Short mmCIF file of C-alpha atoms and ligand atoms in Angstrom, two decimals:
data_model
loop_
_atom_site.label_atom_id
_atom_site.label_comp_id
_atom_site.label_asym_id
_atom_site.label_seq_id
_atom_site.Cartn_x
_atom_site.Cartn_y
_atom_site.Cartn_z
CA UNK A 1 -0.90 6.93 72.80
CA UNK A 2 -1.26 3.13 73.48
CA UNK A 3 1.75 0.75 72.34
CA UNK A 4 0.22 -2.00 70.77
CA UNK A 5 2.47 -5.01 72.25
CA UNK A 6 4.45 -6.92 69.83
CA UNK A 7 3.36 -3.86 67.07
CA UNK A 8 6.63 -1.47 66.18
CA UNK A 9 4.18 1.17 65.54
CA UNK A 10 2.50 4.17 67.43
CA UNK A 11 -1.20 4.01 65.88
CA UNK A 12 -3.22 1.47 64.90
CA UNK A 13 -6.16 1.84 62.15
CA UNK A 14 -8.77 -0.59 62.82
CA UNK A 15 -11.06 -1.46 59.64
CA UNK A 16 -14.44 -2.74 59.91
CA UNK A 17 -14.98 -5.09 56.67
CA UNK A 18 -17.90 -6.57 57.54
CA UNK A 19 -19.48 -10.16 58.06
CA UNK A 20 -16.86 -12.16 56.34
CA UNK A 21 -19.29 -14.15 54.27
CA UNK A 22 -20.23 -11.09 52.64
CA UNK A 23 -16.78 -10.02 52.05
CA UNK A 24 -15.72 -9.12 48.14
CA UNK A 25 -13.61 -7.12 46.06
CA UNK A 26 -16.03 -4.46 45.99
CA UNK A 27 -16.48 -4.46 49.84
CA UNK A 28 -12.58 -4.52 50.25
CA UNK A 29 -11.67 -1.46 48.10
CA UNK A 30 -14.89 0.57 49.55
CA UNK A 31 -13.35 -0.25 53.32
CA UNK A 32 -9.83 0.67 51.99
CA UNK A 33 -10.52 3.80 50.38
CA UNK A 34 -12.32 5.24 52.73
CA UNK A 35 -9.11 4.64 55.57
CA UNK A 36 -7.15 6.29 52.75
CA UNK A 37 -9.31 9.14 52.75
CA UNK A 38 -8.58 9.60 56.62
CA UNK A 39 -5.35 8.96 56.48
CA UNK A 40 -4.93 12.04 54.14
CA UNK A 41 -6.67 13.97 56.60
CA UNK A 42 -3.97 13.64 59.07
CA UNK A 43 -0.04 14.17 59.38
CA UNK A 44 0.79 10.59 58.85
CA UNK A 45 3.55 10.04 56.73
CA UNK A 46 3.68 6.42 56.06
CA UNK A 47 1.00 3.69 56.19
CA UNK A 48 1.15 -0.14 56.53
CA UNK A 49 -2.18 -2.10 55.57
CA UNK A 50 -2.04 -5.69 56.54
CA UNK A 51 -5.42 -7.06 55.28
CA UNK A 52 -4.32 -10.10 53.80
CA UNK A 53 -5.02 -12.19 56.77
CA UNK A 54 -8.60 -10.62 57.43
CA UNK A 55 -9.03 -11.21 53.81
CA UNK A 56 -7.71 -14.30 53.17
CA UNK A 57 -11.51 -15.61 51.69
CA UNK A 58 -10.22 -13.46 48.85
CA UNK A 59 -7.38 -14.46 46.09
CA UNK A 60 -4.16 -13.15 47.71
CA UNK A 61 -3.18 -11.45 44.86
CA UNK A 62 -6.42 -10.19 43.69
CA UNK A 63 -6.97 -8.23 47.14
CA UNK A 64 -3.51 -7.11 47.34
CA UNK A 65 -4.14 -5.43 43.77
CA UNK A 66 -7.29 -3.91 45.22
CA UNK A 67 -6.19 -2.71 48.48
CA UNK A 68 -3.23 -0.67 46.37
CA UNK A 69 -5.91 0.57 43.64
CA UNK A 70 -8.11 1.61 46.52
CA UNK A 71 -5.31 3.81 48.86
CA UNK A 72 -4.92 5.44 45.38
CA UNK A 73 -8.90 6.43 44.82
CA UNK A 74 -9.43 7.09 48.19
CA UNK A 75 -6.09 9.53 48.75
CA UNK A 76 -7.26 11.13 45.32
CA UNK A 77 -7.63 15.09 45.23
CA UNK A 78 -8.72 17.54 42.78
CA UNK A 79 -6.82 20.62 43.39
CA UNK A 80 -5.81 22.06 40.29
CA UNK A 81 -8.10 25.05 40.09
CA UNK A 82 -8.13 26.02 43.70
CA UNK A 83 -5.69 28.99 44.90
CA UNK A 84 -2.78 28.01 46.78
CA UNK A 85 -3.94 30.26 49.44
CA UNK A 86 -7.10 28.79 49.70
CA UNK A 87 -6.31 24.89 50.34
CA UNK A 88 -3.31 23.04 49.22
CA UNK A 89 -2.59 21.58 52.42
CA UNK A 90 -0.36 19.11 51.60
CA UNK A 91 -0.82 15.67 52.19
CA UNK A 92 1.73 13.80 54.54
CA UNK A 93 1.67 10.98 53.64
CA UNK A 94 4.63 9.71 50.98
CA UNK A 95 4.76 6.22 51.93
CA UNK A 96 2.66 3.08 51.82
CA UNK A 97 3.33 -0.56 52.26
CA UNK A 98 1.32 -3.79 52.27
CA UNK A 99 2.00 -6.49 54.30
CA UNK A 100 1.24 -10.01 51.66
CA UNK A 101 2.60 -13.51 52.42
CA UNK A 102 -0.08 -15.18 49.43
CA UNK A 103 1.73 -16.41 46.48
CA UNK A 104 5.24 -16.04 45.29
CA UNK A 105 7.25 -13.11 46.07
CA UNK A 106 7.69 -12.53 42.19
CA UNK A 107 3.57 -12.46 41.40
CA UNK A 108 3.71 -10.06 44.55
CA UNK A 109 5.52 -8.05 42.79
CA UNK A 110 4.07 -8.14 39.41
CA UNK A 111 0.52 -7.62 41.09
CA UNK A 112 1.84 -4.32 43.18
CA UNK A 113 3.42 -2.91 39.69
CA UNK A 114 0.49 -3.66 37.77
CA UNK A 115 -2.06 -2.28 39.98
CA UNK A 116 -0.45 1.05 40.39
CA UNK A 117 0.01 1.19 36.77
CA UNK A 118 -3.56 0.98 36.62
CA UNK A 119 -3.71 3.14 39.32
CA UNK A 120 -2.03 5.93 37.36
CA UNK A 121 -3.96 5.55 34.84
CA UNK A 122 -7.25 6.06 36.89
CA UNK A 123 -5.95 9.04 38.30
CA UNK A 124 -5.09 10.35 34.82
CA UNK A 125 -8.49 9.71 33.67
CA UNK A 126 -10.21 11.31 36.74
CA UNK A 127 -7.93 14.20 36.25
CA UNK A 128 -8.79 15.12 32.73
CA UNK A 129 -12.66 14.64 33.70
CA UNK A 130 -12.62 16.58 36.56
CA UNK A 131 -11.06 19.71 34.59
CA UNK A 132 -13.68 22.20 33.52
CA UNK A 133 -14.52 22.66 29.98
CA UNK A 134 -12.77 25.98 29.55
CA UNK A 135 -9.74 24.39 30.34
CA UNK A 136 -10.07 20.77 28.93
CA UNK A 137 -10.79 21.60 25.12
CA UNK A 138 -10.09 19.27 22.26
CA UNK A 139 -6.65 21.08 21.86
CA UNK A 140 -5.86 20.46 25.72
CA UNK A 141 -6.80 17.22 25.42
CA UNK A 142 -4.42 16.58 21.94
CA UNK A 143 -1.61 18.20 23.97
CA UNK A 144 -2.00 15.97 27.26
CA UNK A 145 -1.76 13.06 24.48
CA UNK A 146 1.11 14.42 23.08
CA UNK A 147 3.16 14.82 26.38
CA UNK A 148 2.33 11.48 27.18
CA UNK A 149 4.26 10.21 23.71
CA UNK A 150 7.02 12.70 24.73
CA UNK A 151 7.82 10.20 27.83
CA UNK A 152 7.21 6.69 26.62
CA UNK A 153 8.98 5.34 23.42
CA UNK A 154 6.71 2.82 22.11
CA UNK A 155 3.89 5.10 22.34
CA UNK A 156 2.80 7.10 19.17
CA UNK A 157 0.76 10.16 18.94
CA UNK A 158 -1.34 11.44 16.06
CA UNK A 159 -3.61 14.60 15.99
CA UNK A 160 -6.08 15.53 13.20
CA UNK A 161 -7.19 18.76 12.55
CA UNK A 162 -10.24 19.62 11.21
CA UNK A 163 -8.57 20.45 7.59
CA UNK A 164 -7.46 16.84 7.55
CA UNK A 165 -11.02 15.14 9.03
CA UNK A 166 -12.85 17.19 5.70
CA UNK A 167 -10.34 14.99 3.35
CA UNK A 168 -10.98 12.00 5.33
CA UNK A 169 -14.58 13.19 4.83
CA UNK A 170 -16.18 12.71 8.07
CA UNK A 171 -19.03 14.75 7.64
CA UNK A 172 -20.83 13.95 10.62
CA UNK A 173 -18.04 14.49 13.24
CA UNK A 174 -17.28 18.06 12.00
CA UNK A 175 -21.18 18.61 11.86
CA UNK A 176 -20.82 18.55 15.26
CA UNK A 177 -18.22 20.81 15.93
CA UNK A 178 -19.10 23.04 13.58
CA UNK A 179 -21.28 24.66 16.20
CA UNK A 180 -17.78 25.90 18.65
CA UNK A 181 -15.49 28.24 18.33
CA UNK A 182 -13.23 25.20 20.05
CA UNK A 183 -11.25 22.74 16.71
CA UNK A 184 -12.07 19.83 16.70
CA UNK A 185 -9.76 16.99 16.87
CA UNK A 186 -9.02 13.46 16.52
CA UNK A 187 -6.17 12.18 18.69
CA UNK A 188 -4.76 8.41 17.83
CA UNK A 189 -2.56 6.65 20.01
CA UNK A 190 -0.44 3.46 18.58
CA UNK A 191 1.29 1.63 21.44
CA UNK A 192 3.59 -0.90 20.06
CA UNK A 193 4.67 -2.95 22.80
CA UNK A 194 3.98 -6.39 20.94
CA UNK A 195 5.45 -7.49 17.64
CA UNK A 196 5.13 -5.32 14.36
CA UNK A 197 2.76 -7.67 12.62
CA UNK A 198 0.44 -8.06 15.63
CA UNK A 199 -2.93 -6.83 15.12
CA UNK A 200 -3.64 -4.65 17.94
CA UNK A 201 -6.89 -3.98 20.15
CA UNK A 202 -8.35 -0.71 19.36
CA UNK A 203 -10.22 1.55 21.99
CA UNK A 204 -12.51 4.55 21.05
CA UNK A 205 -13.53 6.96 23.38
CA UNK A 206 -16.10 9.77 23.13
CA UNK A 207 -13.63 13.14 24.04
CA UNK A 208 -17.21 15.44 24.30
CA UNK A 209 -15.46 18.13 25.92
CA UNK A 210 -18.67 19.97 26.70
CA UNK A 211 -22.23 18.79 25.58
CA UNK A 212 -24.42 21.97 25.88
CA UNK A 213 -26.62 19.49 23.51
CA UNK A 214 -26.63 22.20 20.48
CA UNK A 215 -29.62 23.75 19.28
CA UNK A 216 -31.44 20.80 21.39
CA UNK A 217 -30.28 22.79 24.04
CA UNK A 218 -30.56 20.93 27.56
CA UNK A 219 -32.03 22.22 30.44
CA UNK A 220 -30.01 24.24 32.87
CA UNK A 221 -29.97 22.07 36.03
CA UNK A 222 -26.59 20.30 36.61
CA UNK A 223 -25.72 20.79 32.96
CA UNK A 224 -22.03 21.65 34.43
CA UNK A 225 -21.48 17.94 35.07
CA UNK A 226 -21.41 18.06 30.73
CA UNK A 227 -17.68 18.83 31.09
CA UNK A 228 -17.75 14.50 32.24
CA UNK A 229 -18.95 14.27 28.59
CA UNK A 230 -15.17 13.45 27.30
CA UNK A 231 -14.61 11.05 30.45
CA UNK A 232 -15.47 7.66 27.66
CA UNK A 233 -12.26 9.87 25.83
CA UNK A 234 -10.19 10.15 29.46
CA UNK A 235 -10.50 6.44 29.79
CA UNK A 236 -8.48 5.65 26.39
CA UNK A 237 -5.97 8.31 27.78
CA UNK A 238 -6.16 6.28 31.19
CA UNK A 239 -6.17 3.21 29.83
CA UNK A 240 -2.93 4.02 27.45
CA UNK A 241 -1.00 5.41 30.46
CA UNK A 242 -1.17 1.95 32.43
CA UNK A 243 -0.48 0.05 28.85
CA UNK A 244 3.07 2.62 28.97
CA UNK A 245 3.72 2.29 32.53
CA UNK A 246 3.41 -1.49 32.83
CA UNK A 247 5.04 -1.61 29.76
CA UNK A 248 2.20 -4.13 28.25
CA UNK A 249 3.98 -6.38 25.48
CA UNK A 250 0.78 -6.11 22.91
CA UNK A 251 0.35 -3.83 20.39
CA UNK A 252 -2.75 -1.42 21.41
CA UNK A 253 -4.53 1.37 19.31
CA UNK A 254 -6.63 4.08 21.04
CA UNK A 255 -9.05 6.86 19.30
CA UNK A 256 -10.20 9.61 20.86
CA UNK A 257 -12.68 12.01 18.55
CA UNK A 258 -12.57 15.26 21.01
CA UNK A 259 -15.23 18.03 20.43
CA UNK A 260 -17.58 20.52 22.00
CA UNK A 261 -21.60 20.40 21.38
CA UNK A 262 -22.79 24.13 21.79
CA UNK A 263 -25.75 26.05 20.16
CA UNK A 264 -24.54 28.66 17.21
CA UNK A 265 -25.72 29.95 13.94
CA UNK A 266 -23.57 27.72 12.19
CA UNK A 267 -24.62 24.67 14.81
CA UNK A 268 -26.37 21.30 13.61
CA UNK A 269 -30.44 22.15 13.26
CA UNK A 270 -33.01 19.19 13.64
CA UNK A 271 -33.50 17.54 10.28
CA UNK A 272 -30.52 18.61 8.78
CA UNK A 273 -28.87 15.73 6.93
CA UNK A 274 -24.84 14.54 7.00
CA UNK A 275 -22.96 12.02 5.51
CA UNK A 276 -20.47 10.23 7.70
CA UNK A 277 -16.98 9.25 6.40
CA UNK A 278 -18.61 5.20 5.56
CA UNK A 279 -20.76 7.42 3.05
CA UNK A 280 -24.06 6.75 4.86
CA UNK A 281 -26.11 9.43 5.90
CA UNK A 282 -27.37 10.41 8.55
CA UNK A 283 -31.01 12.88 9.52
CA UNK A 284 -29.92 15.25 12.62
CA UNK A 285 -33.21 15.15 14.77
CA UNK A 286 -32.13 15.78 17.86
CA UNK A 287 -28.57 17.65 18.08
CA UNK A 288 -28.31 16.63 21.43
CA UNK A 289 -27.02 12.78 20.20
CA UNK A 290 -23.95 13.98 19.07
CA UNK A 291 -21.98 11.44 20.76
CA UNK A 292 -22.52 9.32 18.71
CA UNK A 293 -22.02 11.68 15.49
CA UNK A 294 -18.71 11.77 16.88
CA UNK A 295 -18.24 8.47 17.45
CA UNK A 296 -19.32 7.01 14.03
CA UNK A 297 -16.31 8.44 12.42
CA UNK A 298 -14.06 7.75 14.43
CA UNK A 299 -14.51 4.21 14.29
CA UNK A 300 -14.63 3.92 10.48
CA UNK A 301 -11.50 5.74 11.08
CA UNK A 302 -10.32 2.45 12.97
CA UNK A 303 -10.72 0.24 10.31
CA UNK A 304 -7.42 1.20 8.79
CA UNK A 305 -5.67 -0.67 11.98
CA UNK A 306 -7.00 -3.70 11.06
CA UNK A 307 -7.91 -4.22 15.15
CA UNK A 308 -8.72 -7.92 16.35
CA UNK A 309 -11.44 -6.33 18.59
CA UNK A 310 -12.36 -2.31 18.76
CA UNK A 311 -14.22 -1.12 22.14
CA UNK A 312 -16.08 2.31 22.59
CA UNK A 313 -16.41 4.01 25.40
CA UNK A 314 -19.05 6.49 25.90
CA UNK A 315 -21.08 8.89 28.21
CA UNK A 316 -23.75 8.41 25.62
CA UNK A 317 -27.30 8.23 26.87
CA UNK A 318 -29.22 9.30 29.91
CA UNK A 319 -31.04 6.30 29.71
CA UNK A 320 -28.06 4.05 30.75
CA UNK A 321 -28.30 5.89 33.83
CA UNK A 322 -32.13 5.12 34.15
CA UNK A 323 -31.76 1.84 33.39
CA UNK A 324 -28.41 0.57 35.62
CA UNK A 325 -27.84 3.52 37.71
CA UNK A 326 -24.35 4.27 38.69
CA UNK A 327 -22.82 0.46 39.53
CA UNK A 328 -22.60 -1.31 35.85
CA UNK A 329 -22.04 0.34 32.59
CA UNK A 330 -23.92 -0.79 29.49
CA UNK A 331 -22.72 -3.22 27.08
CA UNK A 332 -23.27 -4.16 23.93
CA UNK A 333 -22.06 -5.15 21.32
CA UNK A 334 -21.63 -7.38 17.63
CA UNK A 335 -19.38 -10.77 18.82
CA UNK A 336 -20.33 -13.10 21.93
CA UNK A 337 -17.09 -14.14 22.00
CA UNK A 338 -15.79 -10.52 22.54
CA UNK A 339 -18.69 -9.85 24.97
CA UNK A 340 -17.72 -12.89 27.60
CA UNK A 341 -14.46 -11.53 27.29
CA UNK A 342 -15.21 -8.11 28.66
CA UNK A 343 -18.16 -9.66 31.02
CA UNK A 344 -14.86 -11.39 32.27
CA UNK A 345 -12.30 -8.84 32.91
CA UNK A 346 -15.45 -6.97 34.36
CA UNK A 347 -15.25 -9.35 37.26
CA UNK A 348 -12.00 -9.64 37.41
CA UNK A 349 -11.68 -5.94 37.65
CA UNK A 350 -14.65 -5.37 39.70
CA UNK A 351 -15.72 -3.00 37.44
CA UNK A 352 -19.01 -3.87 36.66
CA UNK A 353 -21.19 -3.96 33.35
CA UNK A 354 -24.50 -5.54 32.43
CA UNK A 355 -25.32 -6.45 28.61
CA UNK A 356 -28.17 -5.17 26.78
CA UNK A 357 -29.60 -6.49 23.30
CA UNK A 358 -28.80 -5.28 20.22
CA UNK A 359 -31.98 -6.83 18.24
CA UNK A 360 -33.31 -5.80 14.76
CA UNK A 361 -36.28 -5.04 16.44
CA UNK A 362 -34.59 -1.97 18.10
CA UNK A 363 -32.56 -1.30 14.84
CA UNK A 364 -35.82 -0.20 13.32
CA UNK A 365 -36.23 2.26 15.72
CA UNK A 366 -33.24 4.53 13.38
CA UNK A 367 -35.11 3.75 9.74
CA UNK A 368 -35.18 7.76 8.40
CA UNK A 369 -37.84 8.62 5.71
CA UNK A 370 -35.13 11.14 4.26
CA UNK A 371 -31.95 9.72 5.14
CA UNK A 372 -30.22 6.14 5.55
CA UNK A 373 -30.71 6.42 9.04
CA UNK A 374 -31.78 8.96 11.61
CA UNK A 375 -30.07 10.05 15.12
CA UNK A 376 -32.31 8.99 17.50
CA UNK A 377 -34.64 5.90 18.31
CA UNK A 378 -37.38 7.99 19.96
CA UNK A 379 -38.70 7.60 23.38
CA UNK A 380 -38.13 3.42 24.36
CA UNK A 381 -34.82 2.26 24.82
CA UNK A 382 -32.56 4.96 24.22
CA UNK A 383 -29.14 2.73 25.37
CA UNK A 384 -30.05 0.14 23.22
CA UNK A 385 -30.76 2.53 19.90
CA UNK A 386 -28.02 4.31 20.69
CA UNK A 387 -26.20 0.88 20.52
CA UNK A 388 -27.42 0.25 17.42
CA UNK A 389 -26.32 3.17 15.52
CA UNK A 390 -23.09 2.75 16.42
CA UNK A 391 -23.57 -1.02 15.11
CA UNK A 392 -24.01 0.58 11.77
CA UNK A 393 -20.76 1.52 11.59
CA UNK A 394 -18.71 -1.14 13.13
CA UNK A 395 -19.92 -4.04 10.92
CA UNK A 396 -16.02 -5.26 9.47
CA UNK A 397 -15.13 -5.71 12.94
CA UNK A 398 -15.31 -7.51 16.30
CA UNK A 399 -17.19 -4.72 18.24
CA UNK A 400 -18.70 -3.39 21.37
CA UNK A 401 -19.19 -0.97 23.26
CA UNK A 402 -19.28 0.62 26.99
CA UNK A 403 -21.70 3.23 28.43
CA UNK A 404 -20.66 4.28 31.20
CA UNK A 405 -22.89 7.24 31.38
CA UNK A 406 -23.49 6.38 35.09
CA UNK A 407 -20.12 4.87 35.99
CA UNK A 408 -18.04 7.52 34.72
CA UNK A 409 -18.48 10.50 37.77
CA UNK A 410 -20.41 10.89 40.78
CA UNK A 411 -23.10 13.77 41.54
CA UNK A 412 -23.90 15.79 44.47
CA UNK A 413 -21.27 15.47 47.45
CA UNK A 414 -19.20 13.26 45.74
CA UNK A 415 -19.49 15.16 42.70
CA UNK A 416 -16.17 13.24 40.84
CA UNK A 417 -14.81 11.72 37.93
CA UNK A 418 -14.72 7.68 38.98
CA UNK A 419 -11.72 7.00 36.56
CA UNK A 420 -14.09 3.95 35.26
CA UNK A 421 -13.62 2.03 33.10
CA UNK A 422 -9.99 2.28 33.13
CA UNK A 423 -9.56 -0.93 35.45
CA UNK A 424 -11.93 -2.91 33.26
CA UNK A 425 -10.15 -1.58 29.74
CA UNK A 426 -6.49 -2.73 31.41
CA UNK A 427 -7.79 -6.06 32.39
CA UNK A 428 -9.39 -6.92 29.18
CA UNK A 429 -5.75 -5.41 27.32
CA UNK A 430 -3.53 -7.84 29.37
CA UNK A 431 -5.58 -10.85 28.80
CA UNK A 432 -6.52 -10.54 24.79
N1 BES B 1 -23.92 13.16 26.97
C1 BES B 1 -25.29 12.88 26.86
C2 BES B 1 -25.71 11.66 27.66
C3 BES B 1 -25.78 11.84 29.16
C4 BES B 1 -26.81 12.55 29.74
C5 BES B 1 -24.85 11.24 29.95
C6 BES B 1 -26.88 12.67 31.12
C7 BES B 1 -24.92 11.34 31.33
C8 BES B 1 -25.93 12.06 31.91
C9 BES B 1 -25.64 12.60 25.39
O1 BES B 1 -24.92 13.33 24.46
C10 BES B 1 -27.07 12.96 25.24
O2 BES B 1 -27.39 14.10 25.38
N2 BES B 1 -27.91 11.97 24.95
C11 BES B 1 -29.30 12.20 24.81
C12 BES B 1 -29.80 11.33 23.69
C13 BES B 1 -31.22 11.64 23.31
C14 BES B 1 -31.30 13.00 22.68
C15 BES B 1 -31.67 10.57 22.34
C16 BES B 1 -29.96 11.83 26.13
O3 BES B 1 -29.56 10.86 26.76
O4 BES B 1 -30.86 12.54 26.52
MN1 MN B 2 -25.81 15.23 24.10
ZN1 ZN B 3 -23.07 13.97 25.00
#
């Protein structure tokens, strides 16, 4: 070992961040994580990064956030379903601090207890995606919600059943879960940090549990990685953990419509015909866009919380992944004023999205000859139909809407849940 001089420490970590007129958030938190993936790798118990200096082109604040939300991602394991014989090394380290002279001591403060709120909340989210679908059902998922009201006051937890979604009528959710032997259910979380009259913002996630794709049935290469298919859901969950932890003074509403998509005799058949709880129908011709099925009642279901704005969140078409690969989710959505809004806490977040149109043009696409609309668009544009059908359900609010079909886990080697778009749904909650 070399003392450094002037350095009270034994080792030094040195951290390449590149030319420093390329330097950005992104860059930052991809340097960071990866020295907290090493660090985990060793017997280090405690960790000082002091980047502040070498990142000073960045806001003080905004890189001290990062550099905490990225030693979270990048010291992140998955461990739950391996034997303690077989890994479970523990991880030494228990201690990290961050060396920041920017801004007041206060915002410091504020920036460090946000971030690892959100932080939490990521690791929730990748948690609950990277669970396998035998083990992460809809009722596992209503219980995790549950638990989660158990420790935080303000935070309220609802589950439907499936007796109580046939009086609500929603027709085409229970279509699709009609085909498991796994309940559906509909879990609704009511944080009321803000003041009782508030109306809150309302987030919707698509809880697909497993998407086998039905009678549809998908082919069998990498069709494990259909257990990510609730990950839109595990974002709300995310996403309501930070709101508790930070203790977020505005009321906030969160939907989660949690099911499984499997091929049975009593399973959704192409052409069959549902009507949703708004009382339009809907002709089934491909049972493999049941995220959406899902999703439409569910967010009729949100009307009753009168929301200012109401956000979905879905793993909903493989042609978001064609389209933006895995760096921006798609977004859409009904109100320009909402969508600069997101597009903002995007950046601010560095969690990226792109919009797409929502044109009539595209709407057509749905027109049925037997029903008021059908499932699928056909061949072109499949984000963008997909994106309209959910329009046809969110038209008394201030909507949009999130696929983060390629931003929600990683394939191959990295094969993980990203915990996206939990900093982007935080952001946008603490400045609306
Ligand atoms: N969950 C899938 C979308 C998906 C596929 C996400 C691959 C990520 C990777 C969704 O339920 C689905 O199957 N969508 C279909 C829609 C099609 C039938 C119009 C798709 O994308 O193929
Ligand atoms: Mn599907
Ligand atoms: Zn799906």
């Amino acid at each position: 070992l070399v003392k450094v001089p002037g350095l009270g420490t034994s080792r030094v970590m040195l951290l390449g961040l590149g030319k420093e007129a390329d330097l950005d958030s992104l860059t930052l938190q991809k340097a960071v994580k990866s020295a907290a993936s090493q660090l985990v790798g060793t017997d280090i118990k405690h960790a000082t990064f002091a980047l502040e200096d070498a990142a000073k082109k960045l806001d003080p604040l905004a890189a001290l956030r990062d550099t905490v939300l990225a030693v979270s991602y990048g010291s992140y394991r998955f461990e739950h379903c391996k034997t303690v014989a077989k890994a479970k090394k523990k991880i030494a380290l228990n201690k990290v601090s961050f060396v920041a002279e920017g801004k007041s001591a206060a915002k410091r403060k504020t920036a460090v207890k946000n971030a690892a709120a959100v932080a939490s909340g990521v690791e929730f989210t990748r948690d609950l995606g990277n669970l396998p679908g035998n083990i992460c059902t809809p009722t596992y998922l209503a219980n995790e919600a549950k638990k989660l009201a158990k420790e935080h006051a303000k935070l309220k937890v609802t589950v439907l059943d499936e007796k109580k979604m046939k009086e609500l009528k929603m027709g085409s959710l229970l279509s699709v879960s009609r085909g498991s032997r796994q309940p559906a259910k509909l879990i609704i979380f009511e944080w009321k940090g803000g003041k009782a009259g508030d109306k809150p913002n309302a987030i919707v996630g698509k809880g697909l549990t497993f998407d086998a794709g039905g009678i549809s049935l998908k082919p069998a290469p990498a069709m494990d990685e259909m257990k990510y298919d609730m990950c839109g859901g595990a974002s709300v969950f995310g996403a309501m953990k930070a709101v508790c932890e930070m203790g977020l003074n505005k009321n906030v509403v969160g939907v989660v419509p949690a099911s499984e998509n499997l091929p049975d005799g009593d399973a959704n058949k192409p052409g069959d015909i549902v009507t949703s709880m708004s009382g339009q129908t809907i002709e089934i011709l491909n049972t493999d866009a049941e995220g959406r099925l899902i999703l439409c009642d569910a967010l009729t279901y949100t009307e009753r919380f009168k929301p200012k704005t109401v956000i979905d969140i879905a793993t909903l078409t493989g042609a978001c992944v064609v389209a933006l690969g895995s760096h921006a989710s798609g977004l859409m959505g009904n109100d320009d004023k909402l969508i600069e809004k997101i597009k903002k806490a995007a950046d601010d977040s560095s969690d990226r999205v792109w919009q797409l149109p929502l044109w009539s043009d595209y709407d057509r696409q749905l027109d049925s000859p037997f029903a008021d609309m059908q499932n699928i668009g056909g061949k072109e544009a499949g984000s963008i139909t997909a994106g309209c059908f959910l329009a046809r359900f969110t038209r008394k609010f201030k909507w949009a809407h999130l696929d983060v079909a390629g931003t929600a886990w990683g394939s191959g080697a990295e094969k993980s849940a990203s915990g996206r778009p939990v900093p982007l749904l935080v952001q946008y909650l603490m400045d609306n």
